[in-house]
Short mmCIF file of C-alpha atoms and ligand atoms in Angstrom, two decimals:
data_model
loop_
_atom_site.label_atom_id
_atom_site.label_comp_id
_atom_site.label_asym_id
_atom_site.label_seq_id
_atom_site.Cartn_x
_atom_site.Cartn_y
_atom_site.Cartn_z
CA MET X 1 -29.35 35.88 69.61
CA GLY X 2 -28.82 37.16 73.15
CA SER X 3 -30.53 40.46 72.38
CA ALA X 4 -33.64 38.70 71.14
CA ILE X 5 -33.97 36.53 74.22
CA ASP X 6 -33.34 39.50 76.51
CA THR X 7 -36.43 41.22 75.17
CA LEU X 8 -38.71 38.42 76.34
CA THR X 9 -40.77 39.15 79.40
CA THR X 10 -41.50 35.45 79.88
CA PRO X 11 -39.32 32.38 79.31
CA LEU X 12 -38.79 31.09 75.77
CA GLY X 13 -41.48 28.66 74.78
CA GLY X 14 -44.20 29.16 72.24
CA PRO X 15 -47.39 30.46 73.77
CA THR X 16 -45.59 32.31 76.57
CA LEU X 17 -44.06 34.77 74.10
CA PRO X 18 -45.55 38.25 74.42
CA GLN X 19 -48.39 38.36 71.91
CA GLU X 20 -47.57 41.63 70.22
CA ARG X 21 -46.25 43.14 67.00
CA ARG X 22 -43.07 44.90 67.99
CA LEU X 23 -40.48 46.37 65.65
CA VAL X 24 -37.20 47.37 67.28
CA THR X 25 -35.26 47.58 64.00
CA SER X 26 -36.23 47.90 60.37
CA ILE X 27 -36.90 44.54 58.66
CA PRO X 28 -34.45 42.93 58.14
CA GLY X 29 -32.51 44.08 61.18
CA PRO X 30 -28.71 43.92 61.32
CA ARG X 31 -28.51 40.41 62.81
CA SER X 32 -30.96 39.02 60.24
CA GLN X 33 -28.98 40.76 57.50
CA GLU X 34 -25.79 39.03 58.69
CA LEU X 35 -27.60 35.68 58.70
CA LEU X 36 -29.08 36.35 55.26
CA ALA X 37 -25.57 36.99 53.95
CA ARG X 38 -24.44 33.68 55.47
CA LYS X 39 -27.51 32.00 53.94
CA ALA X 40 -26.66 33.41 50.52
CA ALA X 41 -23.10 32.12 50.83
CA ALA X 42 -23.91 28.69 52.26
CA VAL X 43 -27.40 27.65 51.15
CA ALA X 44 -28.32 26.73 47.58
CA ALA X 45 -29.91 29.66 45.76
CA GLY X 46 -32.94 27.55 44.81
CA VAL X 47 -34.06 27.47 48.45
CA GLY X 48 -35.85 30.80 48.67
CA HIS X 49 -37.52 32.58 51.58
CA THR X 50 -40.51 34.86 52.05
CA ALA X 51 -39.70 37.01 55.08
CA PRO X 52 -36.14 38.43 55.17
CA ILE X 53 -35.61 37.57 58.84
CA HIS X 54 -34.16 34.72 60.84
CA ALA X 55 -36.44 33.24 63.49
CA VAL X 56 -35.32 32.50 67.04
CA ALA X 57 -38.67 31.64 68.64
CA ALA X 58 -42.32 31.41 67.71
CA GLY X 59 -45.60 30.74 69.44
CA GLY X 60 -49.21 31.82 69.78
CA GLY X 61 -49.48 34.20 66.84
CA VAL X 62 -45.97 35.65 66.62
CA VAL X 63 -42.51 34.89 65.25
CA LEU X 64 -39.60 36.47 67.10
CA ASP X 65 -36.59 37.32 64.93
CA ALA X 66 -32.88 37.47 65.64
CA ASP X 67 -33.03 41.25 66.18
CA GLY X 68 -35.81 41.08 68.77
CA ASN X 69 -38.61 42.02 66.37
CA SER X 70 -41.91 40.27 67.03
CA LEU X 71 -43.83 39.67 63.81
CA ILE X 72 -47.48 38.66 63.49
CA ASP X 73 -47.62 35.20 61.91
CA LEU X 74 -50.33 34.89 59.25
CA GLY X 75 -48.63 31.95 57.51
CA SER X 76 -48.02 29.19 60.10
CA GLY X 77 -44.90 28.11 58.19
CA ILE X 78 -47.20 27.34 55.23
CA ALA X 79 -50.13 25.85 57.12
CA VAL X 80 -48.07 23.64 59.44
CA THR X 81 -48.22 25.10 62.95
CA THR X 82 -52.01 25.01 63.11
CA LEU X 83 -51.78 24.46 66.89
CA GLY X 84 -49.21 27.22 67.22
CA ASN X 85 -45.51 26.64 67.74
CA ALA X 86 -44.32 24.82 70.83
CA HIS X 87 -47.75 23.68 72.01
CA PRO X 88 -47.01 22.41 75.55
CA LYS X 89 -48.53 18.96 74.93
CA ILE X 90 -46.40 18.49 71.83
CA VAL X 91 -43.28 19.71 73.60
CA GLU X 92 -43.91 17.24 76.42
CA ALA X 93 -44.57 14.32 74.05
CA VAL X 94 -41.49 15.05 71.95
CA GLN X 95 -39.21 15.43 74.98
CA ALA X 96 -40.43 12.17 76.48
CA GLN X 97 -39.99 10.26 73.21
CA ILE X 98 -36.56 11.60 72.30
CA ALA X 99 -35.33 10.61 75.77
CA GLN X 100 -36.68 7.09 75.19
CA PHE X 101 -35.46 6.41 71.63
CA SER X 102 -35.23 8.50 68.48
CA HIS X 103 -35.11 5.83 65.78
CA THR X 104 -35.15 2.12 65.19
CA CYS X 105 -36.66 2.25 61.68
CA PHE X 106 -40.24 1.02 61.68
CA MET X 107 -39.34 -1.44 58.90
CA VAL X 108 -36.67 -3.00 61.14
CA SER X 109 -38.09 -2.91 64.68
CA PRO X 110 -41.66 -1.59 64.72
CA TYR X 111 -42.96 0.47 67.66
CA GLU X 112 -46.39 1.26 69.05
CA SER X 113 -46.59 4.99 68.31
CA TYR X 114 -46.52 4.42 64.53
CA VAL X 115 -49.36 1.93 64.86
CA ALA X 116 -51.28 4.34 67.12
CA VAL X 117 -50.91 7.17 64.57
CA ALA X 118 -52.21 4.83 61.84
CA GLU X 119 -55.15 3.88 64.08
CA ALA X 120 -55.89 7.55 64.80
CA LEU X 121 -55.73 8.49 61.11
CA ASN X 122 -57.96 5.57 60.15
CA ARG X 123 -60.47 6.86 62.71
CA VAL X 124 -60.43 10.63 62.06
CA THR X 125 -60.26 10.70 58.24
CA PRO X 126 -63.55 10.83 56.28
CA GLY X 127 -65.60 7.65 55.85
CA ALA X 128 -66.61 4.80 58.17
CA HIS X 129 -65.13 2.04 55.97
CA VAL X 130 -62.18 -0.12 57.06
CA LYS X 131 -58.97 1.86 56.50
CA LYS X 132 -55.23 1.44 56.74
CA SER X 133 -52.40 3.98 56.76
CA ALA X 134 -48.72 4.24 55.86
CA LEU X 135 -46.46 7.00 57.20
CA PHE X 136 -43.83 9.08 55.40
CA ASN X 137 -41.77 12.24 55.94
CA SER X 138 -43.14 14.92 53.63
CA GLY X 139 -46.25 15.78 51.71
CA ALA X 140 -44.61 15.08 48.37
CA GLU X 141 -43.56 11.64 49.58
CA ALA X 142 -47.12 10.87 50.67
CA VAL X 143 -48.45 11.91 47.25
CA GLU X 144 -45.83 9.75 45.47
CA ASN X 145 -46.90 6.78 47.57
CA ALA X 146 -50.62 7.37 47.06
CA VAL X 147 -49.99 7.18 43.31
CA LYS X 148 -47.88 4.03 43.70
CA ILE X 149 -50.63 2.40 45.76
CA ALA X 150 -53.39 3.37 43.31
CA ARG X 151 -51.39 2.03 40.36
CA LYS X 152 -50.65 -1.25 42.10
CA PHE X 153 -54.29 -1.69 43.13
CA THR X 154 -55.83 -0.89 39.73
CA GLY X 155 -53.09 -2.31 37.51
CA LYS X 156 -53.45 0.93 35.51
CA GLN X 157 -50.95 3.76 35.04
CA ALA X 158 -52.48 7.12 34.13
CA VAL X 159 -53.08 9.79 36.77
CA VAL X 160 -55.18 12.93 36.36
CA ALA X 161 -54.36 16.12 38.26
CA PHE X 162 -56.02 19.52 37.88
CA ASP X 163 -55.24 22.99 36.57
CA HIS X 164 -53.67 25.11 39.34
CA GLY X 165 -52.95 21.98 41.41
CA TYR X 166 -49.88 21.72 43.64
CA HIS X 167 -48.62 18.38 44.93
CA GLY X 168 -44.89 18.91 45.62
CA ARG X 169 -41.44 19.28 44.11
CA THR X 170 -40.17 15.70 43.69
CA ASN X 171 -40.11 14.27 40.18
CA LEU X 172 -43.54 12.65 40.15
CA THR X 173 -45.14 15.46 42.14
CA MET X 174 -43.60 18.12 39.87
CA ALA X 175 -45.40 16.38 37.03
CA LEU X 176 -48.65 16.55 39.02
CA THR X 177 -48.09 20.22 39.94
CA ALA X 178 -49.47 22.69 37.40
CA LYS X 179 -47.33 25.81 37.72
CA ALA X 180 -44.02 25.83 35.85
CA MET X 181 -42.29 28.76 37.54
CA PRO X 182 -40.86 28.32 40.13
CA TYR X 183 -41.78 24.68 40.75
CA LYS X 184 -40.85 22.91 37.49
CA SER X 185 -38.93 25.22 35.20
CA GLY X 186 -35.75 23.57 33.97
CA PHE X 187 -36.21 20.45 36.11
CA GLY X 188 -37.68 18.10 33.50
CA PRO X 189 -38.12 15.57 32.06
CA PHE X 190 -41.12 14.82 34.19
CA ALA X 191 -42.80 11.54 35.03
CA SER X 192 -45.00 10.15 32.28
CA GLU X 193 -48.69 9.20 32.27
CA ILE X 194 -49.79 12.38 34.06
CA TYR X 195 -52.74 14.28 32.55
CA ARG X 196 -54.46 17.50 33.52
CA ALA X 197 -58.15 18.36 33.74
CA PRO X 198 -59.81 21.75 34.30
CA MET X 199 -60.55 22.67 37.92
CA SER X 200 -63.85 24.19 38.97
CA ASN X 201 -63.01 27.85 39.59
CA PRO X 202 -66.29 29.70 40.11
CA TYR X 203 -64.75 33.18 40.38
CA ARG X 204 -63.09 32.74 36.99
CA ASP X 205 -65.11 30.18 35.00
CA GLY X 206 -68.65 31.10 36.06
CA LEU X 207 -69.68 27.42 35.85
CA THR X 208 -71.81 25.51 38.35
CA GLY X 209 -70.21 22.51 40.00
CA ALA X 210 -72.17 20.15 37.73
CA GLN X 211 -71.10 22.02 34.58
CA ALA X 212 -67.44 22.14 35.64
CA ALA X 213 -67.50 18.41 36.50
CA LYS X 214 -69.06 17.55 33.14
CA LYS X 215 -66.32 19.50 31.36
CA ALA X 216 -63.53 17.85 33.39
CA ILE X 217 -64.98 14.34 33.04
CA SER X 218 -65.43 14.74 29.30
CA ILE X 219 -61.76 15.72 28.94
CA ILE X 220 -60.68 12.80 31.12
CA GLU X 221 -62.79 10.34 29.13
CA LYS X 222 -61.65 11.62 25.74
CA GLN X 223 -57.98 12.34 26.46
CA VAL X 224 -57.12 9.59 28.94
CA GLY X 225 -59.87 6.97 29.09
CA ALA X 226 -61.12 5.31 32.27
CA ASP X 227 -59.56 2.00 31.20
CA ASN X 228 -56.10 3.56 31.48
CA LEU X 229 -56.72 5.69 34.53
CA ALA X 230 -55.43 4.58 37.94
CA ALA X 231 -56.26 7.69 39.94
CA VAL X 232 -57.60 11.21 40.04
CA ILE X 233 -55.79 13.42 42.56
CA ILE X 234 -57.20 16.73 43.71
CA GLU X 235 -56.89 19.21 46.54
CA PRO X 236 -60.49 19.72 47.77
CA ILE X 237 -59.53 23.39 48.18
CA GLN X 238 -56.43 24.24 46.18
CA GLY X 239 -53.56 25.69 48.22
CA GLU X 240 -50.59 27.04 46.23
CA GLY X 241 -52.86 27.39 43.18
CA GLY X 242 -54.75 30.25 44.81
CA PHE X 243 -57.10 28.89 47.48
CA ILE X 244 -59.56 27.96 44.76
CA VAL X 245 -62.77 26.59 46.25
CA PRO X 246 -64.65 24.43 43.73
CA ALA X 247 -68.32 25.12 43.10
CA ASP X 248 -70.77 22.98 45.07
CA GLY X 249 -71.37 19.64 43.43
CA PHE X 250 -68.07 19.51 41.53
CA LEU X 251 -66.21 17.18 43.88
CA PRO X 252 -69.13 14.77 44.49
CA ALA X 253 -69.62 14.41 40.72
CA VAL X 254 -65.95 13.62 40.17
CA VAL X 255 -65.97 11.11 43.05
CA GLU X 256 -69.07 9.43 41.63
CA TRP X 257 -67.49 9.15 38.18
CA CYS X 258 -64.34 7.62 39.73
CA ARG X 259 -66.44 5.04 41.63
CA GLU X 260 -68.37 4.08 38.50
CA ASN X 261 -65.19 3.71 36.47
CA GLY X 262 -62.82 1.85 38.79
CA VAL X 263 -60.60 4.91 39.34
CA VAL X 264 -59.06 5.64 42.75
CA PHE X 265 -60.07 9.09 44.02
CA ILE X 266 -57.20 10.67 46.01
CA ALA X 267 -57.88 13.77 48.10
CA ASP X 268 -54.66 15.67 48.73
CA GLU X 269 -55.46 17.23 52.12
CA ILE X 270 -51.87 18.09 52.94
CA GLN X 271 -52.71 21.79 53.27
CA THR X 272 -56.44 21.56 54.08
CA GLY X 273 -56.34 18.80 56.70
CA PHE X 274 -56.51 18.90 60.49
CA ALA X 275 -59.06 21.62 61.27
CA ARG X 276 -57.49 24.15 58.89
CA THR X 277 -60.73 24.74 56.95
CA GLY X 278 -63.11 24.64 59.92
CA GLU X 279 -63.73 20.92 59.45
CA MET X 280 -61.33 18.20 60.46
CA PHE X 281 -60.85 17.61 56.70
CA ALA X 282 -62.05 19.69 53.75
CA SER X 283 -63.57 16.53 52.20
CA ASP X 284 -66.08 16.58 55.09
CA ARG X 285 -67.16 20.07 54.03
CA PHE X 286 -68.00 18.86 50.51
CA GLY X 287 -69.59 15.61 51.67
CA ILE X 288 -67.11 13.40 49.83
CA VAL X 289 -65.35 10.26 50.98
CA PRO X 290 -61.99 9.81 49.24
CA ASP X 291 -60.59 6.36 48.51
CA LEU X 292 -57.17 7.60 49.61
CA ILE X 293 -56.27 10.77 51.49
CA THR X 294 -52.81 12.30 51.82
CA THR X 295 -51.98 14.31 54.95
CA ALA X 296 -48.90 16.13 56.29
CA LYS X 297 -48.30 19.74 57.47
CA GLY X 298 -50.67 20.21 60.45
CA ILE X 299 -50.48 16.54 61.43
CA ALA X 300 -47.58 16.75 63.91
CA GLY X 301 -47.16 20.30 65.21
CA GLY X 302 -44.24 21.07 62.93
CA LEU X 303 -42.39 17.77 63.01
CA PRO X 304 -41.91 16.08 59.63
CA LEU X 305 -44.62 13.47 59.21
CA ALA X 306 -46.96 12.60 56.36
CA ALA X 307 -49.42 9.82 55.65
CA VAL X 308 -51.52 8.02 53.11
CA THR X 309 -54.76 6.69 54.57
CA GLY X 310 -57.46 4.83 52.70
CA ARG X 311 -59.60 1.82 51.96
CA ALA X 312 -57.88 -1.25 53.40
CA ALA X 313 -58.20 -3.23 50.16
CA ILE X 314 -56.42 -0.48 48.21
CA MET X 315 -53.79 0.18 50.88
CA ASP X 316 -53.03 -3.55 51.10
CA ALA X 317 -52.43 -3.94 47.34
CA SER X 318 -48.68 -3.43 47.67
CA HIS X 319 -46.33 -6.34 48.39
CA ALA X 320 -44.31 -6.15 51.65
CA GLY X 321 -41.30 -3.89 51.27
CA GLY X 322 -42.91 -1.91 48.43
CA LEU X 323 -43.77 1.01 50.70
CA GLY X 324 -41.69 2.74 53.36
CA GLY X 325 -38.41 4.54 53.87
CA THR X 326 -35.74 4.81 56.55
CA TYR X 327 -37.35 7.64 58.49
CA GLY X 328 -41.03 7.32 57.59
CA GLY X 329 -43.11 7.44 60.78
CA ASN X 330 -40.16 8.47 62.93
CA PRO X 331 -41.02 7.87 66.62
CA VAL X 332 -40.49 11.51 67.66
CA ALA X 333 -42.76 12.72 64.85
CA CYS X 334 -45.31 10.04 65.78
CA ALA X 335 -45.29 11.16 69.43
CA ALA X 336 -45.92 14.72 68.24
CA ALA X 337 -48.73 13.57 65.94
CA LEU X 338 -50.48 11.64 68.70
CA ALA X 339 -50.33 14.71 70.95
CA ALA X 340 -51.49 16.96 68.10
CA ILE X 341 -54.44 14.74 67.16
CA GLU X 342 -55.51 14.65 70.80
CA VAL X 343 -55.39 18.45 70.93
CA PHE X 344 -57.37 18.73 67.68
CA GLU X 345 -60.05 16.46 69.09
CA THR X 346 -60.29 17.88 72.60
CA GLU X 347 -59.52 21.60 72.43
CA GLY X 348 -62.27 22.83 70.08
CA LEU X 349 -59.92 23.74 67.22
CA VAL X 350 -62.47 23.21 64.47
CA ASP X 351 -64.61 25.84 66.22
CA ARG X 352 -61.62 28.15 66.59
CA ALA X 353 -60.94 27.87 62.83
CA ARG X 354 -64.56 28.89 62.17
CA GLU X 355 -64.20 31.92 64.45
CA ILE X 356 -61.10 32.93 62.51
CA GLU X 357 -63.01 32.51 59.24
CA LEU X 358 -65.71 34.89 60.45
CA LEU X 359 -63.20 37.48 61.60
CA LEU X 360 -61.03 37.34 58.48
CA LYS X 361 -63.92 37.22 56.00
CA THR X 362 -65.70 40.12 57.69
CA ARG X 363 -62.58 42.28 57.69
CA LEU X 364 -61.50 41.35 54.16
CA THR X 365 -64.99 41.77 52.71
CA ASP X 366 -65.14 45.25 54.25
CA LEU X 367 -61.82 45.99 52.56
CA GLN X 368 -63.12 44.59 49.27
CA ASN X 369 -66.21 46.79 49.46
CA ALA X 370 -63.96 49.82 49.87
CA ASP X 371 -61.35 48.85 47.26
CA ALA X 372 -62.23 47.22 43.94
CA ARG X 373 -58.67 45.95 43.55
CA ILE X 374 -59.70 43.07 45.81
CA GLY X 375 -61.65 41.02 43.29
CA ASP X 376 -62.54 38.07 45.49
CA VAL X 377 -62.42 36.95 49.12
CA ARG X 378 -62.83 33.22 49.61
CA GLY X 379 -61.90 30.18 51.63
CA TYR X 380 -62.94 28.46 54.82
CA GLY X 381 -61.71 28.34 58.38
CA ALA X 382 -58.20 29.65 58.85
CA MET X 383 -57.51 29.28 55.12
CA ILE X 384 -58.76 32.52 53.59
CA ALA X 385 -57.59 34.33 50.47
CA ALA X 386 -57.89 37.76 48.91
CA GLU X 387 -57.42 37.87 45.12
CA PHE X 388 -56.01 41.14 43.72
CA VAL X 389 -57.09 42.29 40.26
CA ASP X 390 -57.12 45.22 37.91
CA PRO X 391 -60.60 46.64 38.64
CA GLU X 392 -61.13 47.61 35.00
CA THR X 393 -60.37 44.24 33.44
CA ASN X 394 -60.51 41.80 36.36
CA GLU X 395 -57.09 40.56 35.20
CA PRO X 396 -54.79 39.25 37.96
CA ASP X 397 -52.52 41.93 39.47
CA ALA X 398 -49.36 40.16 40.64
CA ALA X 399 -47.36 43.39 41.01
CA LEU X 400 -49.91 44.87 43.43
CA THR X 401 -50.01 41.60 45.38
CA ALA X 402 -46.23 41.47 45.70
CA SER X 403 -46.01 45.08 46.83
CA VAL X 404 -48.75 44.63 49.46
CA ALA X 405 -47.05 41.48 50.79
CA LYS X 406 -43.65 43.19 50.91
CA ALA X 407 -45.05 46.20 52.75
CA CYS X 408 -46.76 43.90 55.28
CA THR X 409 -43.51 42.11 56.06
CA ALA X 410 -41.69 45.43 56.45
CA GLN X 411 -44.36 46.40 58.99
CA GLY X 412 -43.96 43.16 60.95
CA VAL X 413 -46.71 40.95 59.49
CA ILE X 414 -45.76 37.71 57.75
CA VAL X 415 -48.13 37.05 54.84
CA LEU X 416 -47.79 34.54 52.02
CA THR X 417 -48.80 34.96 48.40
CA CYS X 418 -50.02 32.19 46.13
CA GLY X 419 -51.94 31.57 42.92
CA THR X 420 -51.00 30.52 39.42
CA TYR X 421 -50.85 34.23 38.55
CA GLY X 422 -49.22 35.25 41.86
CA ASN X 423 -52.13 37.58 42.65
CA VAL X 424 -53.49 36.05 45.84
CA ILE X 425 -52.58 36.76 49.45
CA ARG X 426 -53.41 33.78 51.59
CA PHE X 427 -54.12 33.97 55.27
CA LEU X 428 -53.12 30.83 57.17
CA PRO X 429 -52.77 31.94 60.78
CA PRO X 430 -52.09 29.49 63.59
CA LEU X 431 -55.33 28.75 65.45
CA SER X 432 -53.52 29.89 68.60
CA ILE X 433 -53.35 33.50 67.41
CA PRO X 434 -55.29 35.97 69.57
CA ASP X 435 -58.07 37.94 67.83
CA ASP X 436 -56.45 41.31 68.48
CA LEU X 437 -53.34 40.24 66.57
CA LEU X 438 -55.49 39.07 63.66
CA HIS X 439 -57.21 42.46 63.59
CA GLU X 440 -53.88 44.24 63.78
CA GLY X 441 -52.53 42.07 60.95
CA ILE X 442 -55.47 42.98 58.72
CA ASP X 443 -55.05 46.67 59.68
CA VAL X 444 -51.49 46.42 58.35
CA VAL X 445 -52.70 44.73 55.14
CA ALA X 446 -55.27 47.53 54.70
CA ALA X 447 -52.63 50.23 55.18
CA ALA X 448 -50.29 48.44 52.76
CA LEU X 449 -53.05 48.27 50.15
CA ALA X 450 -53.94 51.92 50.65
CA GLY X 451 -50.29 52.85 50.10
CA ALA X 452 -49.80 50.64 47.05
C1 LIG G 1 -51.71 20.26 48.70
C2 LIG G 1 -50.25 19.97 48.87
N1 LIG G 1 -49.75 18.80 48.47
C3 LIG G 1 -48.45 18.49 48.62
C4 LIG G 1 -47.57 19.39 49.17
C5 LIG G 1 -46.13 19.03 49.33
O1 LIG G 1 -45.81 18.87 50.68
P1 LIG G 1 -44.28 18.94 51.17
O2 LIG G 1 -43.84 20.35 50.95
O3 LIG G 1 -44.34 18.54 52.61
O4 LIG G 1 -43.54 17.97 50.33
C6 LIG G 1 -48.04 20.64 49.60
C7 LIG G 1 -47.12 21.64 50.17
O5 LIG G 1 -47.35 22.82 50.18
C8 LIG G 1 -49.42 20.94 49.45
O6 LIG G 1 -49.92 22.12 49.83
#
């Protein structure tokens, strides 16, 4: 690790890292290779990794590895470090809190910061109605609890999720998640009373939002029945499923049907929330107001925190003791979340996400115009995707996608793939990344595509 730190021109600490792509070894370098061998020996094989490096520092728009390589970060640790790593206000808040107390368990001795996070979430999430929140540790845990709450409130059991949806890897959330490999294969049996409806996918289905909603609602009515249905859960823009943006009108029609039929509408904004899509929440972009909203990832600058926020009457349906967990709403994570929410609201991050959208979409559309293997460029804010296809058939090209992503990593650019067919590269940079690094990252993607 010494060698990595020695290469810094400024002290360790997120944004003060030199903002450059710098390769001093091949990727992985010798130190990362040693650590990867230790990982293989000590860590369960099911816990995979994308970039074959080991990180020692990160900030702004770079990740520094154990060999002193500085990689451009176009993934934000899967949409988590939206504010960049080690944002000074989060560092300060976390240091102050951990010195004060690290845990009492909110269910034993409550503390103000949990309440303040709930107040902030009730305020910033879509809709002016009276809301309440409950805090958890991970996105999957928030989704599990949103389903529990909706079932308790409605007295009904069925839950509808959508094709290509991703909601986590716990038992209930595996059932809600669409893709078998790698998320579900061999891990069944899955939770019961979960049903799946078709997602609006304009690039693939050619339907308007109204047509796609009619199709989905008809399937829900015929195969589940509103009388049995507690909740519909949907990502307003799908994340792992391929950054699928539904056609205009789809989400409002589904929300309206839920309202008319006593079904709780849950927006899973775990990936799309907190300025990621150029709105504070993606629901705002589509003009919908969810009954419940799940959040995590960008909420606390990288500390584990998640939440369910929603209509007070629904949130209050559970008896005392029915919701919670030892660590849920940990005070250090809450301190980080309060600092993060303040930064989101005061430092123009929604605008920064829109600037990133313009830059990425312009560059990727230029690439698409020059290379028909990019079938679609889509997304909003700092959540943009390029879908790779066979230009003759428009069929997904997972092999091309994997080879482009691998070449990017080898050249010092961390990119993530996604999509049910594994043929999408998703760009999720931290909003703290400088424009020149974004351009350089896309230059590397372009060179990788040209060489593939
Ligand atoms: C939309 C969505 N829901 C739920 C989850 C699960 O969150 P976690 O990995 O924190 O359990 C994710 C994670 O990628 C997600 O993108």
